[in-house]
Tab-separated table of C-alpha atoms and ligand atoms in Angstrom:
chain	number	residue	atom	x	y	z
R	1	MET	CA	-8.841	-138.588	-133.544
R	2	GLN	CA	-10.737	-140.516	-136.245
R	3	ARG	CA	-11.739	-138.215	-139.084
R	4	ILE	CA	-15.128	-138.602	-140.799
R	5	ILE	CA	-15.590	-136.653	-144.016
R	6	PHE	CA	-19.093	-136.145	-145.358
R	7	ALA	CA	-19.095	-135.797	-149.134
R	8	THR	CA	-21.463	-132.877	-149.564
R	9	GLY	CA	-21.280	-129.185	-150.288
R	10	ASN	CA	-24.710	-128.623	-148.732
R	11	GLN	CA	-24.495	-126.678	-145.448
R	12	GLY	CA	-27.995	-127.737	-144.345
R	13	LYS	CA	-27.046	-131.390	-144.661
R	14	MET	CA	-23.780	-130.783	-142.751
R	15	ARG	CA	-25.687	-129.253	-139.846
R	16	GLU	CA	-28.027	-132.242	-139.675
R	17	ILE	CA	-25.103	-134.666	-139.930
R	18	ARG	CA	-23.070	-132.947	-137.208
R	19	ARG	CA	-26.067	-133.113	-134.900
R	20	ILE	CA	-26.762	-136.808	-135.445
R	21	LEU	CA	-23.114	-137.910	-135.341
R	22	GLU	CA	-22.275	-135.762	-132.293
R	23	ASN	CA	-19.880	-137.438	-129.812
R	24	LEU	CA	-19.548	-140.547	-131.962
R	25	THR	CA	-16.725	-142.685	-130.604
R	26	ILE	CA	-15.085	-145.425	-132.647
R	27	LYS	CA	-12.769	-147.877	-130.903
R	28	GLY	CA	-12.564	-145.481	-127.975
R	29	GLU	CA	-11.524	-142.626	-130.242
R	30	LEU	CA	-13.702	-139.520	-130.540
R	31	THR	CA	-14.516	-138.612	-134.137
R	32	GLN	CA	-14.155	-135.320	-135.916
R	33	ILE	CA	-16.811	-134.551	-138.563
R	34	LEU	CA	-15.558	-132.612	-141.576
R	35	SER	CA	-17.151	-131.377	-144.772
R	36	MET	CA	-15.266	-131.915	-148.052
R	37	LYS	CA	-14.312	-128.243	-147.923
R	38	ASP	CA	-12.967	-128.627	-144.342
R	39	ALA	CA	-10.888	-131.561	-145.613
R	40	GLY	CA	-9.609	-129.537	-148.581
R	41	ILE	CA	-11.178	-131.872	-151.135
R	42	ASP	CA	-12.728	-130.342	-154.231
R	43	ILE	CA	-13.747	-132.827	-156.891
R	44	ASP	CA	-16.656	-133.142	-159.301
R	45	ILE	CA	-18.308	-136.514	-159.236
R	46	GLU	CA	-20.538	-137.876	-161.969
R	47	GLU	CA	-23.527	-139.598	-160.369
R	48	ASN	CA	-24.107	-142.221	-163.039
R	49	GLY	CA	-25.525	-145.011	-160.895
R	50	THR	CA	-29.021	-146.412	-161.375
R	51	THR	CA	-30.049	-146.522	-157.696
R	52	PHE	CA	-29.694	-144.259	-154.666
R	53	GLU	CA	-27.296	-146.810	-153.134
R	54	GLU	CA	-25.097	-146.983	-156.237
R	55	ASN	CA	-24.809	-143.198	-156.417
R	56	ALA	CA	-23.953	-142.935	-152.723
R	57	VAL	CA	-21.226	-145.589	-153.138
R	58	ILE	CA	-19.808	-143.813	-156.221
R	59	LYS	CA	-19.507	-140.548	-154.247
R	60	ALA	CA	-18.085	-142.149	-151.090
R	61	LYS	CA	-15.445	-144.088	-153.044
R	62	ALA	CA	-14.417	-141.092	-155.159
R	63	VAL	CA	-13.871	-138.910	-152.093
R	64	GLY	CA	-12.354	-141.848	-150.188
R	65	ALA	CA	-9.668	-142.098	-152.863
R	66	GLU	CA	-8.622	-138.543	-151.971
R	67	ALA	CA	-8.807	-138.929	-148.203
R	68	LYS	CA	-6.251	-141.119	-146.521
R	69	ASP	CA	-7.157	-142.755	-143.186
R	70	ALA	CA	-10.551	-141.058	-143.031
R	71	ILE	CA	-14.005	-142.611	-143.050
R	72	VAL	CA	-15.929	-141.054	-145.927
R	73	LEU	CA	-19.717	-140.841	-145.869
R	74	ALA	CA	-21.813	-139.825	-148.871
R	75	ASP	CA	-25.563	-139.694	-149.377
R	76	ASP	CA	-27.934	-139.799	-152.271
R	77	SER	CA	-31.564	-138.966	-151.769
R	78	GLY	CA	-34.742	-138.119	-153.578
R	79	LEU	CA	-38.498	-138.237	-153.868
R	80	VAL	CA	-40.199	-141.364	-155.238
R	81	ILE	CA	-43.829	-140.919	-156.395
R	82	ASP	CA	-45.686	-144.191	-156.968
R	83	HIS	CA	-48.226	-142.851	-159.469
R	84	LEU	CA	-45.366	-141.487	-161.624
R	85	ASN	CA	-43.557	-144.842	-161.679
R	86	GLY	CA	-41.028	-143.672	-159.124
R	87	GLU	CA	-40.249	-140.273	-160.657
R	88	PRO	CA	-38.375	-138.045	-159.992
R	89	GLY	CA	-36.395	-140.662	-158.006
R	90	ILE	CA	-32.629	-140.529	-158.480
R	91	TYR	CA	-33.179	-137.552	-160.775
R	92	SER	CA	-34.855	-135.466	-158.039
R	93	ALA	CA	-32.220	-132.724	-158.032
R	94	ARG	CA	-32.054	-132.732	-161.845
R	95	TYR	CA	-35.850	-132.882	-162.462
R	96	MET	CA	-36.766	-130.150	-165.023
R	97	GLY	CA	-33.145	-128.968	-164.812
R	98	GLU	CA	-30.840	-128.373	-161.858
R	99	ASP	CA	-31.420	-124.592	-161.951
R	100	THR	CA	-35.214	-124.703	-162.122
R	101	SER	CA	-36.813	-123.410	-158.924
R	102	TYR	CA	-38.605	-125.815	-156.608
R	103	ARG	CA	-41.729	-123.672	-156.879
R	104	ILE	CA	-41.843	-124.707	-160.542
R	105	LYS	CA	-40.803	-128.337	-159.937
R	106	ASN	CA	-43.411	-128.715	-157.188
R	107	ALA	CA	-46.127	-127.110	-159.319
R	108	SER	CA	-45.265	-129.512	-162.135
R	109	LEU	CA	-45.585	-132.582	-159.907
R	110	ILE	CA	-48.914	-131.370	-158.473
R	111	GLU	CA	-50.136	-130.771	-162.020
R	112	ARG	CA	-49.072	-134.264	-163.111
R	113	LEU	CA	-51.132	-135.697	-160.238
R	114	SER	CA	-54.230	-133.616	-160.938
R	115	GLY	CA	-57.354	-135.744	-160.654
R	116	VAL	CA	-55.463	-138.478	-158.784
R	117	GLU	CA	-57.271	-139.433	-155.582
R	118	ASP	CA	-55.709	-139.332	-152.100
R	119	GLU	CA	-54.962	-143.065	-151.801
R	120	LYS	CA	-52.990	-143.024	-155.056
R	121	ARG	CA	-50.821	-140.009	-154.189
R	122	THR	CA	-48.401	-142.120	-152.129
R	123	ALA	CA	-44.732	-141.188	-152.180
R	124	ARG	CA	-41.604	-141.515	-150.103
R	125	PHE	CA	-38.348	-139.698	-149.534
R	126	VAL	CA	-35.422	-142.103	-149.742
R	127	CYS	CA	-31.877	-141.551	-148.505
R	128	ALA	CA	-29.001	-143.961	-149.024
R	129	ILE	CA	-25.765	-143.326	-147.180
R	130	ALA	CA	-22.545	-145.103	-148.124
R	131	ALA	CA	-19.563	-145.367	-145.802
R	132	ALA	CA	-16.147	-145.926	-147.379
R	133	MET	CA	-13.796	-147.186	-144.695
R	134	PRO	CA	-10.030	-146.547	-144.666
R	135	ASP	CA	-9.427	-150.266	-145.417
R	136	GLY	CA	-11.384	-149.961	-148.676
R	137	THR	CA	-14.570	-151.698	-147.533
R	138	VAL	CA	-17.890	-149.966	-148.145
R	139	PHE	CA	-21.308	-150.395	-146.560
R	140	THR	CA	-24.660	-148.668	-147.112
R	141	GLU	CA	-27.744	-147.918	-145.035
R	142	THR	CA	-31.033	-146.641	-146.453
R	143	GLY	CA	-33.802	-144.717	-144.710
R	144	THR	CA	-37.285	-143.804	-145.958
R	145	ILE	CA	-40.247	-141.712	-144.865
R	146	GLU	CA	-43.701	-142.455	-146.283
R	147	GLY	CA	-46.140	-139.725	-147.238
R	148	ARG	CA	-48.448	-138.364	-149.909
R	149	ILE	CA	-48.161	-135.597	-152.458
R	150	GLY	CA	-50.352	-132.662	-151.430
R	151	TYR	CA	-52.553	-130.435	-153.572
R	152	GLU	CA	-50.653	-127.216	-152.924
R	153	GLU	CA	-47.366	-126.089	-151.382
R	154	LYS	CA	-47.509	-125.717	-147.594
R	155	GLY	CA	-44.885	-124.645	-145.068
R	156	GLU	CA	-41.714	-122.587	-145.101
R	157	ASN	CA	-39.160	-124.899	-143.462
R	158	GLY	CA	-36.940	-127.477	-145.095
R	159	PHE	CA	-36.047	-127.362	-148.778
R	160	GLY	CA	-36.743	-128.939	-152.160
R	161	TYR	CA	-39.927	-130.991	-152.295
R	162	ASP	CA	-40.777	-130.545	-148.596
R	163	PRO	CA	-43.756	-128.173	-149.187
R	164	ILE	CA	-45.645	-130.828	-151.202
R	165	PHE	CA	-44.703	-133.866	-149.075
R	166	TYR	CA	-47.573	-134.460	-146.681
R	167	VAL	CA	-47.019	-136.788	-143.704
R	168	PRO	CA	-50.397	-138.185	-142.561
R	169	GLU	CA	-49.202	-138.960	-138.973
R	170	TYR	CA	-48.399	-135.281	-138.422
R	171	GLY	CA	-51.177	-133.836	-140.572
R	172	LYS	CA	-48.464	-131.583	-141.987
R	173	THR	CA	-45.958	-131.362	-144.799
R	174	THR	CA	-42.283	-131.823	-143.975
R	175	ALA	CA	-41.944	-128.081	-144.656
R	176	GLU	CA	-44.291	-127.470	-141.707
R	177	LEU	CA	-42.206	-129.584	-139.292
R	178	THR	CA	-39.466	-128.054	-137.181
R	179	GLU	CA	-35.910	-129.126	-137.975
R	180	ASP	CA	-35.851	-131.413	-134.918
R	181	GLU	CA	-39.207	-132.983	-135.759
R	182	LYS	CA	-38.069	-133.637	-139.315
R	183	ASN	CA	-34.723	-135.119	-138.219
R	184	GLU	CA	-36.538	-137.587	-136.008
R	185	VAL	CA	-38.638	-139.070	-138.787
R	186	SER	CA	-36.802	-138.190	-141.980
R	187	HIS	CA	-35.205	-140.577	-144.454
R	188	ARG	CA	-31.810	-138.905	-143.856
R	189	GLY	CA	-32.158	-138.998	-140.054
R	190	LYS	CA	-33.005	-142.694	-140.141
R	191	ALA	CA	-30.169	-143.604	-142.509
R	192	LEU	CA	-27.659	-141.536	-140.512
R	193	ARG	CA	-28.645	-143.099	-137.194
R	194	ALA	CA	-28.281	-146.565	-138.772
R	195	VAL	CA	-24.802	-145.612	-140.041
R	196	ARG	CA	-23.855	-144.304	-136.610
R	197	LYS	CA	-24.921	-147.616	-135.044
R	198	ARG	CA	-22.898	-149.639	-137.595
R	199	LEU	CA	-19.809	-147.508	-136.993
R	200	GLU	CA	-20.130	-147.809	-133.213
R	201	GLU	CA	-20.733	-151.563	-133.274
R	202	ASN	CA	-18.764	-152.994	-136.156
R	203	VAL	CA	-15.605	-151.064	-136.707
W	301	LIG	P1	-28.911	-135.129	-153.539
W	301	LIG	O1	-28.435	-133.941	-152.783
W	301	LIG	O2	-28.140	-135.465	-154.748
W	301	LIG	O3	-29.146	-136.300	-152.637
W	301	LIG	O4	-30.322	-134.691	-154.153
W	301	LIG	C1	-31.457	-134.920	-153.479
W	301	LIG	C2	-32.606	-134.130	-154.067
W	301	LIG	O5	-33.786	-134.808	-153.638
W	301	LIG	C3	-32.698	-132.732	-153.504
W	301	LIG	O6	-32.169	-131.791	-154.363
W	301	LIG	C4	-34.186	-132.548	-153.334
W	301	LIG	O7	-34.738	-132.173	-154.552
W	301	LIG	C5	-34.689	-133.942	-153.036
W	301	LIG	N1	-34.703	-134.203	-151.588
W	301	LIG	C6	-33.935	-135.074	-150.898
W	301	LIG	N2	-34.199	-135.039	-149.580
W	301	LIG	C7	-35.150	-134.106	-149.431
W	301	LIG	C8	-35.837	-133.588	-148.298
W	301	LIG	O8	-35.597	-133.956	-147.140
W	301	LIG	N3	-36.738	-132.641	-148.544
W	301	LIG	C9	-37.033	-132.184	-149.788
W	301	LIG	N4	-36.431	-132.606	-150.874
W	301	LIG	C10	-35.489	-133.578	-150.705
């Protein structure tokens, strides 16, 4: 069985990943999806890249070095707000400090956009996923979802910046979408499905 290790400690992400990569077969071999913990890998990785793609590659390679014969996937994601020159971007998790609550981070972003009209509140979630193959080659796929920053937090689902990320097509924030609805349109869902396709077709 071909092992695929996803380099994350986030249980929510693992659930989403398991769902999208379900029954993935590579060269006629069914795959087994493992978290780093499942694979017994425990390393700290410094994300010192300058793009989502670079950070995803750094993580995938670092875990790949510990995992013989496995395919290692790693993601890096964040919120890019046009009016703030792309902030918080690759620093989304670290914005205002890793331990600061998202209630405070979200309030800060809304405050920084006060007085900014609808058309200029454009933003996107971006997710880059890197795949480090057992032969040492690496490829990346990136997914995005376009939206606008709202005027207040709305919705209880999701995590992070979801309550302020308004998707015009749905008339809702991503925190008001169900998990399935979000997976269908989300940056991470899109990137993961592209990775799945590459693995099925090209390996
Ligand atoms: P990562 O886990 O290093 O990729 O950090 C991504 C950060 O970007 C998270 O901590 C969130 O702040 C933000 N983020 C990424 N994807 C989402 C999403 O789907 N909803 C809300 N926030 C997100």
